[in-house]
Amino acid sequence: MANRGRLFVISGPAGVGKSEIVKMLLKRHPDVSLSVSCTTRQPRPGEIDGVSYHFVTEERFDELVAQDAFYEWAHVHQNRYGTLKEVVRKQLDAGHDLILEIDVQGCLQAMAQDPTVTGIFVCPPSRENLEARLRHRGTETEESIRVRLNNVAKECATAYKYHYIIIHEDWSVRPDALEVAADEVYAIITAQRRTLDRNRAFLDDLNESLNA
Ligand code: 5GP
């Protein structure tokens, strides 16, 4: 029987570049899949329903919660976001390794309910760097930058609960910082694929044939 896929949860503070890292990972390594979450927030320009997110109403989200359809869900910045159990089950059953790019609360829920989940936390190289990145976006007010920095402090304090820490270097220090971070995530996925546990069936067959 083919191996079941594994779940990798990736999180980190807003502005650290985690979605860019995940996009780069999928581009460079198409054998990894990304789960599409449900959210109650409004689509941003350019976002496509069913691709970026499944955009749902508050009522629909309530229904999904009542049906116990979520693998995990959380309130993030006044909206709700959740990963559907069905999406996770289908991908893992098909033997695909699946990435969830979700907030810290969701990652902690996932790691608590399943010890086979691998947690990856993306850190900025420094506070100064993160602040500069948030300002550079140009979409945040001074007040929202202050609120976000406070949240970052809380989020980084949870990083000790993850299995792996990735530092997203500044591109001015390392022009290929995004590629490096994406390849480091892929190295973690590869290491998981090479564990004895995931290769036991193969080894059993090999040894059986060698001893025949
Ligand atoms: P955005 O609205 O900017 O796309 O995402 C806001 C935050 O929600 C990000 O930190 C993102 O990782 C998180 N998020 C996206 N999907 C999910 C999900 O399914 N569950 C949880 N817990 N967080 C999510």
mmCIF file of N, CA and C and ligand atoms in Angstrom, residues 10-12 14 18 37-39 41 44 47 53 72-74 76-77 79 81-83 101-107 109, ligand 1:
data_model
loop_
_atom_site.group_PDB
_atom_site.id
_atom_site.type_symbol
_atom_site.label_atom_id
_atom_site.label_comp_id
_atom_site.label_asym_id
_atom_site.label_seq_id
_atom_site.Cartn_x
_atom_site.Cartn_y
_atom_site.Cartn_z
ATOM 1 N N ILE A 10 2.757 25.592 8.441
ATOM 2 C CA ILE A 10 3.781 26.630 8.376
ATOM 3 C C ILE A 10 3.149 27.938 8.832
ATOM 4 N N SER A 11 3.828 28.580 9.765
ATOM 5 C CA SER A 11 3.304 29.829 10.286
ATOM 6 C C SER A 11 4.445 30.778 10.595
ATOM 7 N N GLY A 12 4.071 31.961 11.042
ATOM 8 C CA GLY A 12 5.067 32.981 11.360
ATOM 9 C C GLY A 12 4.350 34.306 11.375
ATOM 10 N N ALA A 14 2.899 38.087 10.701
ATOM 11 C CA ALA A 14 2.488 38.812 9.495
ATOM 12 C C ALA A 14 3.663 39.642 8.998
ATOM 13 N N LYS A 18 5.772 34.596 4.702
ATOM 14 C CA LYS A 18 5.512 33.151 4.637
ATOM 15 C C LYS A 18 4.721 32.745 3.403
ATOM 16 N N SER A 37 -8.002 27.138 2.140
ATOM 17 C CA SER A 37 -8.815 27.320 3.348
ATOM 18 C C SER A 37 -10.152 27.983 3.038
ATOM 19 N N CYS A 38 -11.063 27.892 4.005
ATOM 20 C CA CYS A 38 -12.301 28.685 3.951
ATOM 21 C C CYS A 38 -12.067 29.961 4.746
ATOM 22 N N THR A 39 -12.620 31.057 4.295
ATOM 23 C CA THR A 39 -12.545 32.289 5.085
ATOM 24 C C THR A 39 -13.821 33.101 4.939
ATOM 25 N N ARG A 41 -13.517 36.373 5.219
ATOM 26 C CA ARG A 41 -13.140 37.722 4.781
ATOM 27 C C ARG A 41 -13.471 37.927 3.303
ATOM 28 N N ARG A 44 -9.738 39.931 -1.895
ATOM 29 C CA ARG A 44 -8.971 41.111 -2.312
ATOM 30 C C ARG A 44 -8.899 41.088 -3.835
ATOM 31 N N GLU A 47 -7.923 37.974 -6.179
ATOM 32 C CA GLU A 47 -8.097 36.667 -5.536
ATOM 33 C C GLU A 47 -9.259 35.916 -6.195
ATOM 34 N N TYR A 53 -8.797 31.159 -1.713
ATOM 35 C CA TYR A 53 -9.593 30.701 -0.561
ATOM 36 C C TYR A 53 -10.932 30.235 -1.081
ATOM 37 N N GLU A 72 -9.125 22.386 11.613
ATOM 38 C CA GLU A 72 -8.807 23.443 12.579
ATOM 39 C C GLU A 72 -9.442 24.715 12.051
ATOM 40 N N TRP A 73 -9.742 25.643 12.949
ATOM 41 C CA TRP A 73 -10.181 26.967 12.507
ATOM 42 C C TRP A 73 -9.860 27.982 13.585
ATOM 43 N N ALA A 74 -9.801 29.266 13.196
ATOM 44 C CA ALA A 74 -9.440 30.311 14.156
ATOM 45 C C ALA A 74 -9.964 31.662 13.685
ATOM 46 N N VAL A 76 -8.882 35.318 12.956
ATOM 47 C CA VAL A 76 -7.657 36.079 12.676
ATOM 48 C C VAL A 76 -8.086 37.448 12.152
ATOM 49 N N HIS A 77 -7.627 38.509 12.812
ATOM 50 C CA HIS A 77 -7.976 39.887 12.430
ATOM 51 C C HIS A 77 -9.459 40.034 12.053
ATOM 52 N N ASN A 79 -11.743 38.143 11.206
ATOM 53 C CA ASN A 79 -12.366 37.184 10.287
ATOM 54 C C ASN A 79 -12.097 35.773 10.786
ATOM 55 N N TYR A 81 -11.070 31.779 9.691
ATOM 56 C CA TYR A 81 -10.368 30.991 8.673
ATOM 57 C C TYR A 81 -10.368 29.538 9.136
ATOM 58 N N GLY A 82 -10.528 28.604 8.212
ATOM 59 C CA GLY A 82 -10.500 27.205 8.627
ATOM 60 C C GLY A 82 -10.069 26.269 7.509
ATOM 61 N N THR A 83 -9.467 25.153 7.940
ATOM 62 C CA THR A 83 -9.028 24.102 7.013
ATOM 63 C C THR A 83 -10.048 22.983 7.073
ATOM 64 N N GLU A 101 -0.773 26.719 5.263
ATOM 65 C CA GLU A 101 -0.152 28.004 5.629
ATOM 66 C C GLU A 101 -1.199 28.752 6.437
ATOM 67 N N ILE A 102 -1.097 28.602 7.759
ATOM 68 C CA ILE A 102 -2.175 29.072 8.637
ATOM 69 C C ILE A 102 -1.598 29.842 9.823
ATOM 70 N N ASP A 103 -2.482 30.434 10.620
ATOM 71 C CA ASP A 103 -1.990 31.255 11.729
ATOM 72 C C ASP A 103 -1.515 30.348 12.884
ATOM 73 N N VAL A 104 -0.886 31.003 13.867
ATOM 74 C CA VAL A 104 -0.282 30.264 14.980
ATOM 75 C C VAL A 104 -1.311 29.414 15.732
ATOM 76 N N GLN A 105 -2.511 29.977 16.002
ATOM 77 C CA GLN A 105 -3.520 29.209 16.747
ATOM 78 C C GLN A 105 -3.861 27.919 16.005
ATOM 79 N N GLY A 106 -4.017 28.028 14.688
ATOM 80 C CA GLY A 106 -4.352 26.854 13.872
ATOM 81 C C GLY A 106 -3.233 25.830 13.903
ATOM 82 N N CYS A 107 -1.992 26.285 13.816
ATOM 83 C CA CYS A 107 -0.840 25.363 13.852
ATOM 84 C C CYS A 107 -0.794 24.624 15.176
ATOM 85 N N GLN A 109 -3.236 24.029 17.200
ATOM 86 C CA GLN A 109 -4.346 23.044 17.235
ATOM 87 C C GLN A 109 -3.954 21.788 16.470
HETATM 88 P P1 5GP B 1 -4.937 36.714 4.798
HETATM 89 O O1 5GP B 1 -6.292 37.236 5.100
HETATM 90 O O2 5GP B 1 -3.900 37.814 4.787
HETATM 91 O O3 5GP B 1 -4.906 35.877 3.538
HETATM 92 O O4 5GP B 1 -4.529 35.734 5.983
HETATM 93 C C1 5GP B 1 -4.520 36.186 7.296
HETATM 94 C C2 5GP B 1 -3.982 35.103 8.215
HETATM 95 O O5 5GP B 1 -4.872 33.973 8.241
HETATM 96 C C3 5GP B 1 -2.609 34.537 7.804
HETATM 97 O O6 5GP B 1 -1.794 34.473 8.974
HETATM 98 C C4 5GP B 1 -2.924 33.149 7.314
HETATM 99 O O7 5GP B 1 -1.822 32.272 7.530
HETATM 100 C C5 5GP B 1 -4.104 32.784 8.189
HETATM 101 N N1 5GP B 1 -4.903 31.681 7.642
HETATM 102 C C6 5GP B 1 -5.202 31.439 6.334
HETATM 103 N N2 5GP B 1 -5.933 30.330 6.212
HETATM 104 C C7 5GP B 1 -6.088 29.826 7.474
HETATM 105 C C8 5GP B 1 -6.756 28.663 8.007
HETATM 106 O O8 5GP B 1 -7.340 27.840 7.307
HETATM 107 N N3 5GP B 1 -6.698 28.490 9.352
HETATM 108 C C9 5GP B 1 -6.052 29.361 10.185
HETATM 109 N N4 5GP B 1 -6.032 29.068 11.491
HETATM 110 N N5 5GP B 1 -5.414 30.460 9.715
HETATM 111 C C10 5GP B 1 -5.445 30.697 8.377
#
